[in-house]
PDB file of C-alpha atoms in Angstrom:
ATOM      1  CA  ALA A   1       0.008  -0.004  -0.014  1.00 74.00           C
ATOM      2  CA  GLN A   2       1.126   3.495  -0.753  1.00 85.00           C
ATOM      3  CA  THR A   3       2.100   5.618   2.243  1.00 93.00           C
ATOM      4  CA  VAL A   4       3.123   9.238   2.702  1.00 97.00           C
ATOM      5  CA  THR A   5       5.241  10.358   5.677  1.00 97.00           C
ATOM      6  CA  GLN A   6       5.766  13.865   6.929  1.00 97.00           C
ATOM      7  CA  SER A   7       8.277  13.714   9.751  1.00 96.00           C
ATOM      8  CA  GLN A   8       7.920  17.331  10.937  1.00 97.00           C
ATOM      9  CA  PRO A   9       4.695  17.871  12.899  1.00 96.00           C
ATOM     10  CA  GLU A  10       5.515  21.568  13.307  1.00 97.00           C
ATOM     11  CA  MET A  11       7.909  24.052  11.740  1.00 97.00           C
ATOM     12  CA  SER A  12       8.438  27.769  12.205  1.00 97.00           C
ATOM     13  CA  VAL A  13      10.093  30.434  10.049  1.00 97.00           C
ATOM     14  CA  GLN A  14      10.748  34.119  10.265  1.00 98.00           C
ATOM     15  CA  GLU A  15       8.955  36.363   7.799  1.00 97.00           C
ATOM     16  CA  ALA A  16      11.002  36.778   4.573  1.00 97.00           C
ATOM     17  CA  GLU A  17      13.119  33.718   5.357  1.00 97.00           C
ATOM     18  CA  THR A  18      13.123  30.325   3.612  1.00 98.00           C
ATOM     19  CA  VAL A  19      11.776  27.108   5.031  1.00 98.00           C
ATOM     20  CA  THR A  20      11.766  23.498   3.743  1.00 98.00           C
ATOM     21  CA  LEU A  21       9.073  20.956   4.596  1.00 98.00           C
ATOM     22  CA  SER A  22       9.942  17.255   4.230  1.00 98.00           C
ATOM     23  CA  CYS A  23       7.951  14.428   2.720  1.00 98.00           C
ATOM     24  CA  THR A  24       8.788  10.863   1.847  1.00 97.00           C
ATOM     25  CA  TYR A  25       6.505   8.303   0.204  1.00 97.00           C
ATOM     26  CA  ASP A  26       6.444   4.627  -0.526  1.00 95.00           C
ATOM     27  CA  THR A  27       5.077   3.137  -3.737  1.00 92.00           C
ATOM     28  CA  SER A  28       5.857   0.397  -6.202  1.00 90.00           C
ATOM     29  CA  GLU A  29       4.220   2.338  -9.055  1.00 88.00           C
ATOM     30  CA  SER A  30       6.258   4.067 -11.724  1.00 86.00           C
ATOM     31  CA  ASP A  31       3.546   6.452 -12.862  1.00 88.00           C
ATOM     32  CA  TYR A  32       2.244   8.786 -10.148  1.00 92.00           C
ATOM     33  CA  TYR A  33       1.739  12.409  -9.128  1.00 92.00           C
ATOM     34  CA  LEU A  34       2.744  14.250  -6.009  1.00 95.00           C
ATOM     35  CA  PHE A  35       1.153  17.327  -4.502  1.00 96.00           C
ATOM     36  CA  TRP A  36       1.501  19.826  -1.712  1.00 98.00           C
ATOM     37  CA  TYR A  37      -1.785  21.171  -0.342  1.00 97.00           C
ATOM     38  CA  LYS A  38      -2.160  24.026   2.110  1.00 97.00           C
ATOM     39  CA  GLN A  39      -4.974  24.031   4.662  1.00 96.00           C
ATOM     40  CA  PRO A  40      -5.421  27.352   6.494  1.00 93.00           C
ATOM     41  CA  PRO A  41      -7.773  27.720   9.499  1.00 87.00           C
ATOM     42  CA  SER A  42     -10.622  28.258   6.991  1.00 80.00           C
ATOM     43  CA  ARG A  43     -10.267  24.458   6.401  1.00 85.00           C
ATOM     44  CA  GLN A  44     -10.280  24.556   2.595  1.00 88.00           C
ATOM     45  CA  MET A  45      -7.504  22.568   0.993  1.00 92.00           C
ATOM     46  CA  ILE A  46      -5.615  24.723  -1.527  1.00 94.00           C
ATOM     47  CA  LEU A  47      -3.279  23.221  -4.086  1.00 95.00           C
ATOM     48  CA  VAL A  48       0.216  24.697  -3.758  1.00 97.00           C
ATOM     49  CA  ILE A  49       2.248  22.687  -6.284  1.00 96.00           C
ATOM     50  CA  ARG A  50       2.128  19.536  -8.354  1.00 94.00           C
ATOM     51  CA  GLN A  51       4.872  17.194  -9.661  1.00 94.00           C
ATOM     52  CA  GLU A  52       4.586  14.466 -12.258  1.00 91.00           C
ATOM     53  CA  ALA A  53       6.843  11.497 -11.447  1.00 91.00           C
ATOM     54  CA  TYR A  54       8.040  11.086 -15.043  1.00 89.00           C
ATOM     55  CA  LYS A  55       9.358  14.625 -15.116  1.00 88.00           C
ATOM     56  CA  GLN A  56      12.888  15.098 -13.827  1.00 86.00           C
ATOM     57  CA  GLN A  57      12.554  18.855 -13.604  1.00 92.00           C
ATOM     58  CA  ASN A  58      11.441  20.115 -10.238  1.00 95.00           C
ATOM     59  CA  ALA A  59       8.136  22.027 -10.236  1.00 94.00           C
ATOM     60  CA  THR A  60       8.078  25.715  -9.295  1.00 95.00           C
ATOM     61  CA  GLU A  61       5.184  28.071  -8.555  1.00 94.00           C
ATOM     62  CA  ASN A  62       6.333  31.596  -7.671  1.00 95.00           C
ATOM     63  CA  ARG A  63       7.832  31.389  -4.161  1.00 97.00           C
ATOM     64  CA  PHE A  64       7.145  27.643  -3.868  1.00 98.00           C
ATOM     65  CA  SER A  65       9.428  24.968  -5.299  1.00 97.00           C
ATOM     66  CA  VAL A  66       9.996  21.287  -4.756  1.00 97.00           C
ATOM     67  CA  ASN A  67      13.026  19.013  -4.564  1.00 97.00           C
ATOM     68  CA  PHE A  68      11.840  15.732  -6.105  1.00 96.00           C
ATOM     69  CA  GLN A  69      14.210  12.833  -5.598  1.00 95.00           C
ATOM     70  CA  LYS A  70      12.501   9.899  -7.272  1.00 94.00           C
ATOM     71  CA  ALA A  71      15.041   7.221  -6.347  1.00 93.00           C
ATOM     72  CA  ALA A  72      14.940   8.298  -2.728  1.00 95.00           C
ATOM     73  CA  LYS A  73      11.151   8.737  -2.847  1.00 95.00           C
ATOM     74  CA  SER A  74      11.492  12.183  -1.356  1.00 96.00           C
ATOM     75  CA  PHE A  75       9.419  15.259  -2.179  1.00 97.00           C
ATOM     76  CA  SER A  76      10.258  18.369  -0.119  1.00 98.00           C
ATOM     77  CA  LEU A  77       8.638  21.808  -0.406  1.00 98.00           C
ATOM     78  CA  LYS A  78      10.696  24.986  -0.192  1.00 98.00           C
ATOM     79  CA  ILE A  79       8.972  28.253   0.585  1.00 98.00           C
ATOM     80  CA  SER A  80      11.063  31.300  -0.167  1.00 98.00           C
ATOM     81  CA  ASP A  81      10.461  34.845   1.182  1.00 97.00           C
ATOM     82  CA  SER A  82       7.921  33.490   3.685  1.00 97.00           C
ATOM     83  CA  GLN A  83       4.842  35.639   4.294  1.00 97.00           C
ATOM     84  CA  LEU A  84       2.412  35.748   7.219  1.00 96.00           C
ATOM     85  CA  GLY A  85      -0.255  34.344   4.884  1.00 95.00           C
ATOM     86  CA  ASP A  86       1.769  31.202   4.423  1.00 97.00           C
ATOM     87  CA  ALA A  87       0.935  30.063   7.959  1.00 97.00           C
ATOM     88  CA  ALA A  88      -1.157  26.921   7.652  1.00 97.00           C
ATOM     89  CA  MET A  89      -1.117  23.129   7.753  1.00 97.00           C
ATOM     90  CA  TYR A  90       0.763  21.690   4.755  1.00 98.00           C
ATOM     91  CA  PHE A  91      -0.073  18.233   3.471  1.00 98.00           C
ATOM     92  CA  CYS A  92       1.965  16.169   1.099  1.00 98.00           C
ATOM     93  CA  ALA A  93      -0.155  13.876  -1.090  1.00 96.00           C
ATOM     94  CA  TYR A  94       0.333  11.085  -3.623  1.00 94.00           C
ATOM     95  CA  VAL A  95      -1.966   9.704  -6.300  1.00 92.00           C
ATOM     96  CA  PRO A  96      -1.101   6.837  -8.678  1.00 87.00           C
ATOM     97  CA  GLY A  97      -1.417   7.358 -12.415  1.00 82.00           C
ATOM     98  CA  GLY A  98      -3.934   5.629 -14.636  1.00 76.00           C
ATOM     99  CA  GLY A  99      -6.920   7.761 -13.696  1.00 74.00           C
ATOM    100  CA  SER A 100      -7.128   6.997  -9.966  1.00 78.00           C
ATOM    101  CA  GLU A 101      -8.229   9.876  -7.797  1.00 84.00           C
ATOM    102  CA  LYS A 102      -7.487   8.240  -4.457  1.00 90.00           C
ATOM    103  CA  LEU A 103      -5.233  10.808  -2.883  1.00 93.00           C
ATOM    104  CA  VAL A 104      -3.056   9.474  -0.073  1.00 95.00           C
ATOM    105  CA  PHE A 105      -2.091  12.208   2.390  1.00 97.00           C
ATOM    106  CA  GLY A 106       0.582  12.558   5.005  1.00 97.00           C
ATOM    107  CA  LYS A 107      -0.308  13.699   8.542  1.00 96.00           C
ATOM    108  CA  GLY A 108       0.669  17.271   7.807  1.00 97.00           C
ATOM    109  CA  THR A 109       3.163  19.886   8.999  1.00 98.00           C
ATOM    110  CA  LYS A 110       1.935  22.970  10.858  1.00 97.00           C
ATOM    111  CA  LEU A 111       3.853  25.988   9.626  1.00 98.00           C
ATOM    112  CA  THR A 112       4.081  29.095  11.806  1.00 97.00           C
ATOM    113  CA  VAL A 113       5.413  32.344  10.304  1.00 97.00           C
ATOM    114  CA  ASN A 114       6.836  34.760  12.842  1.00 96.00           C
ATOM    115  CA  PRO A 115       6.818  38.511  12.090  1.00 94.00           C
TER     116      PRO A 115
ATOM    117  CA  ASP B   1     -17.000  30.960 -10.897  1.00 63.00           C
ATOM    118  CA  ALA B   2     -18.158  29.058  -7.845  1.00 80.00           C
ATOM    119  CA  GLY B   3     -15.800  26.548  -6.313  1.00 92.00           C
ATOM    120  CA  VAL B   4     -16.763  23.269  -4.711  1.00 96.00           C
ATOM    121  CA  THR B   5     -19.617  23.916  -2.273  1.00 96.00           C
ATOM    122  CA  GLN B   6     -20.560  21.744   0.644  1.00 97.00           C
ATOM    123  CA  SER B   7     -23.546  21.843   2.991  1.00 96.00           C
ATOM    124  CA  PRO B   8     -24.112  22.078   5.810  1.00 96.00           C
ATOM    125  CA  THR B   9     -21.055  23.760   7.287  1.00 96.00           C
ATOM    126  CA  HIS B  10     -21.490  22.264  10.688  1.00 96.00           C
ATOM    127  CA  LEU B  11     -23.612  19.454  11.996  1.00 95.00           C
ATOM    128  CA  ILE B  12     -24.228  17.984  15.419  1.00 97.00           C
ATOM    129  CA  LYS B  13     -25.721  14.493  15.734  1.00 97.00           C
ATOM    130  CA  THR B  14     -26.072  11.842  18.431  1.00 97.00           C
ATOM    131  CA  ARG B  15     -24.857   8.297  18.335  1.00 97.00           C
ATOM    132  CA  GLY B  16     -27.016   5.978  16.250  1.00 97.00           C
ATOM    133  CA  GLN B  17     -28.437   8.704  14.061  1.00 97.00           C
ATOM    134  CA  HIS B  18     -28.074   9.048  10.323  1.00 97.00           C
ATOM    135  CA  VAL B  19     -26.487  11.980   8.464  1.00 98.00           C
ATOM    136  CA  THR B  20     -26.462  13.198   4.847  1.00 98.00           C
ATOM    137  CA  LEU B  21     -23.761  15.564   3.585  1.00 98.00           C
ATOM    138  CA  ARG B  22     -24.020  17.344   0.243  1.00 98.00           C
ATOM    139  CA  CYS B  23     -21.515  18.508  -2.317  1.00 98.00           C
ATOM    140  CA  SER B  24     -21.770  20.525  -5.523  1.00 97.00           C
ATOM    141  CA  PRO B  25     -18.737  20.271  -7.814  1.00 96.00           C
ATOM    142  CA  ILE B  26     -17.190  23.000  -9.861  1.00 94.00           C
ATOM    143  CA  SER B  27     -19.187  23.579 -13.047  1.00 93.00           C
ATOM    144  CA  GLY B  28     -17.940  21.178 -15.735  1.00 90.00           C
ATOM    145  CA  HIS B  29     -16.421  18.730 -13.293  1.00 91.00           C
ATOM    146  CA  LYS B  30     -17.882  15.234 -13.481  1.00 91.00           C
ATOM    147  CA  SER B  31     -15.839  13.501 -10.787  1.00 92.00           C
ATOM    148  CA  VAL B  32     -16.471  13.872  -7.052  1.00 95.00           C
ATOM    149  CA  SER B  33     -14.452  12.313  -4.221  1.00 95.00           C
ATOM    150  CA  TRP B  34     -15.109  12.284  -0.472  1.00 97.00           C
ATOM    151  CA  TYR B  35     -12.517  12.384   2.298  1.00 98.00           C
ATOM    152  CA  GLN B  36     -12.674  12.108   6.077  1.00 98.00           C
ATOM    153  CA  GLN B  37     -10.249  14.239   8.108  1.00 97.00           C
ATOM    154  CA  VAL B  38     -10.039  13.421  11.758  1.00 96.00           C
ATOM    155  CA  LEU B  39      -8.549  16.129  13.986  1.00 92.00           C
ATOM    156  CA  GLY B  40      -4.801  16.200  13.714  1.00 89.00           C
ATOM    157  CA  GLN B  41      -4.605  13.849  10.745  1.00 93.00           C
ATOM    158  CA  GLY B  42      -4.484  14.083   6.991  1.00 95.00           C
ATOM    159  CA  PRO B  43      -7.636  13.380   4.970  1.00 96.00           C
ATOM    160  CA  GLN B  44      -8.536   9.754   4.231  1.00 97.00           C
ATOM    161  CA  PHE B  45     -10.188   8.719   1.013  1.00 96.00           C
ATOM    162  CA  ILE B  46     -13.760   7.409   1.323  1.00 97.00           C
ATOM    163  CA  PHE B  47     -15.348   7.319  -2.162  1.00 94.00           C
ATOM    164  CA  GLN B  48     -14.912   8.495  -5.725  1.00 93.00           C
ATOM    165  CA  TYR B  49     -17.794   8.893  -8.178  1.00 94.00           C
ATOM    166  CA  TYR B  50     -17.456   9.630 -11.844  1.00 90.00           C
ATOM    167  CA  GLU B  51     -20.361   9.850 -14.262  1.00 88.00           C
ATOM    168  CA  LYS B  52     -22.686   8.678 -11.535  1.00 89.00           C
ATOM    169  CA  GLU B  53     -20.834   5.437 -10.937  1.00 91.00           C
ATOM    170  CA  GLU B  54     -18.652   4.465  -7.992  1.00 91.00           C
ATOM    171  CA  ARG B  55     -15.052   4.308  -9.214  1.00 89.00           C
ATOM    172  CA  GLY B  56     -13.176   3.934  -5.939  1.00 89.00           C
ATOM    173  CA  ARG B  57     -13.823   3.036  -2.326  1.00 93.00           C
ATOM    174  CA  GLY B  58     -11.566   3.447   0.698  1.00 93.00           C
ATOM    175  CA  ASN B  59     -11.356   1.265   3.789  1.00 94.00           C
ATOM    176  CA  PHE B  60     -14.587   2.405   5.447  1.00 97.00           C
ATOM    177  CA  PRO B  61     -17.456   0.292   6.829  1.00 96.00           C
ATOM    178  CA  ASP B  62     -20.715  -0.239   4.937  1.00 96.00           C
ATOM    179  CA  ARG B  63     -22.365   2.386   7.157  1.00 97.00           C
ATOM    180  CA  PHE B  64     -20.833   4.833   4.716  1.00 98.00           C
ATOM    181  CA  SER B  65     -22.494   5.199   1.321  1.00 97.00           C
ATOM    182  CA  ALA B  66     -22.645   7.796  -1.399  1.00 97.00           C
ATOM    183  CA  ARG B  67     -24.248   8.592  -4.676  1.00 96.00           C
ATOM    184  CA  GLN B  68     -23.878  11.041  -7.521  1.00 96.00           C
ATOM    185  CA  PHE B  69     -26.795  12.747  -9.279  1.00 96.00           C
ATOM    186  CA  PRO B  70     -27.304  13.566 -12.977  1.00 95.00           C
ATOM    187  CA  ASN B  71     -26.132  17.126 -12.315  1.00 94.00           C
ATOM    188  CA  TYR B  72     -22.906  15.612 -10.815  1.00 95.00           C
ATOM    189  CA  SER B  73     -23.652  16.803  -7.302  1.00 97.00           C
ATOM    190  CA  SER B  74     -23.133  14.123  -4.653  1.00 97.00           C
ATOM    191  CA  GLU B  75     -24.344  12.990  -1.251  1.00 98.00           C
ATOM    192  CA  LEU B  76     -22.432  11.132   1.441  1.00 98.00           C
ATOM    193  CA  ASN B  77     -24.577   9.170   3.850  1.00 98.00           C
ATOM    194  CA  VAL B  78     -23.469   7.720   7.182  1.00 98.00           C
ATOM    195  CA  ASN B  79     -25.763   5.417   9.155  1.00 97.00           C
ATOM    196  CA  ALA B  80     -25.635   4.417  12.811  1.00 97.00           C
ATOM    197  CA  LEU B  81     -23.260   7.184  13.741  1.00 98.00           C
ATOM    198  CA  LEU B  82     -20.421   6.430  16.173  1.00 97.00           C
ATOM    199  CA  LEU B  83     -18.396   8.884  18.235  1.00 97.00           C
ATOM    200  CA  GLY B  84     -15.440   8.069  15.999  1.00 96.00           C
ATOM    201  CA  ASP B  85     -17.266   9.448  12.981  1.00 98.00           C
ATOM    202  CA  SER B  86     -16.705  12.960  14.328  1.00 98.00           C
ATOM    203  CA  ALA B  87     -14.502  14.624  11.697  1.00 97.00           C
ATOM    204  CA  LEU B  88     -14.254  17.146   8.904  1.00 97.00           C
ATOM    205  CA  TYR B  89     -15.740  15.661   5.715  1.00 98.00           C
ATOM    206  CA  LEU B  90     -14.200  17.076   2.584  1.00 97.00           C
ATOM    207  CA  CYS B  91     -15.513  16.876  -0.940  1.00 97.00           C
ATOM    208  CA  ALA B  92     -13.283  17.331  -3.963  1.00 95.00           C
ATOM    209  CA  SER B  93     -14.096  17.584  -7.665  1.00 94.00           C
ATOM    210  CA  SER B  94     -11.991  17.151 -10.791  1.00 91.00           C
ATOM    211  CA  PHE B  95     -12.307  17.599 -14.533  1.00 84.00           C
ATOM    212  CA  ARG B  96     -10.762  14.296 -15.621  1.00 70.00           C
ATOM    213  CA  GLY B  97     -10.058  15.469 -19.168  1.00 62.00           C
ATOM    214  CA  LEU B  98      -6.703  15.488 -20.969  1.00 56.00           C
ATOM    215  CA  LEU B  99      -5.841  18.843 -19.406  1.00 56.00           C
ATOM    216  CA  ALA B 100      -7.044  17.838 -15.914  1.00 59.00           C
ATOM    217  CA  LYS B 101      -3.520  17.279 -14.593  1.00 67.00           C
ATOM    218  CA  ASN B 102      -4.942  14.947 -11.908  1.00 74.00           C
ATOM    219  CA  ILE B 103      -5.828  17.950  -9.786  1.00 87.00           C
ATOM    220  CA  GLN B 104      -8.637  17.792  -7.288  1.00 91.00           C
ATOM    221  CA  TYR B 105     -10.276  20.954  -5.993  1.00 93.00           C
ATOM    222  CA  PHE B 106     -11.612  20.861  -2.454  1.00 95.00           C
ATOM    223  CA  GLY B 107     -14.582  22.407  -0.716  1.00 95.00           C
ATOM    224  CA  ALA B 108     -14.390  23.900   2.783  1.00 94.00           C
ATOM    225  CA  GLY B 109     -15.865  20.753   4.328  1.00 95.00           C
ATOM    226  CA  THR B 110     -18.629  19.809   6.702  1.00 97.00           C
ATOM    227  CA  ARG B 111     -17.661  19.584  10.360  1.00 97.00           C
ATOM    228  CA  LEU B 112     -19.605  16.660  11.907  1.00 98.00           C
ATOM    229  CA  SER B 113     -19.771  16.263  15.667  1.00 97.00           C
ATOM    230  CA  VAL B 114     -21.279  13.078  17.093  1.00 97.00           C
ATOM    231  CA  LEU B 115     -22.283  13.289  20.756  1.00 96.00           C
TER     232      LEU B 115
END
């Protein structure tokens, strides 16, 4: 069974600094997708960034980037120039290819941004 | 454009009762998935429906059921409620076309409390 592990229950960062959130996953599939979702206190899951396993290039979305290490099954999220609005729970998620929509989530990392 | 909408926002039930949660997907999305998020955990997959047919089921008891209507909205039903069913129930919709990118868009959830 696929599993996603986030080893950092909580992280904190100073405003304008950079922080990296860790995620590892376990799968025997070769075709899959990885995501980072953000869940603020409003509860709504918001997609931050997406990575296709067959792409070697790391995904980037403005201040957010990933370090995707397929062989190590590692998928970390880097947030640059952290802003107060980045404070939230961050969830790493996996879904196999082939049309499945069964997202498998990690337990989350609570990010605090200090002014 | 409206995002994924869920109703009600909050719900309080007692043990043994039945509950129905509702979800309206983003316009044009034909796939709906349901997730249960217990406090302090990541969401867990319950069901996926596409074109009104069940396409995936997570490891949940038969007390949980769902259906999708011709307008692609969906209901999640839970019978014989237990204290452990207290959670945030999230609905997600997706496009499932060639440009879908396997992205699911989430609603703000229904907070269910079982007393």
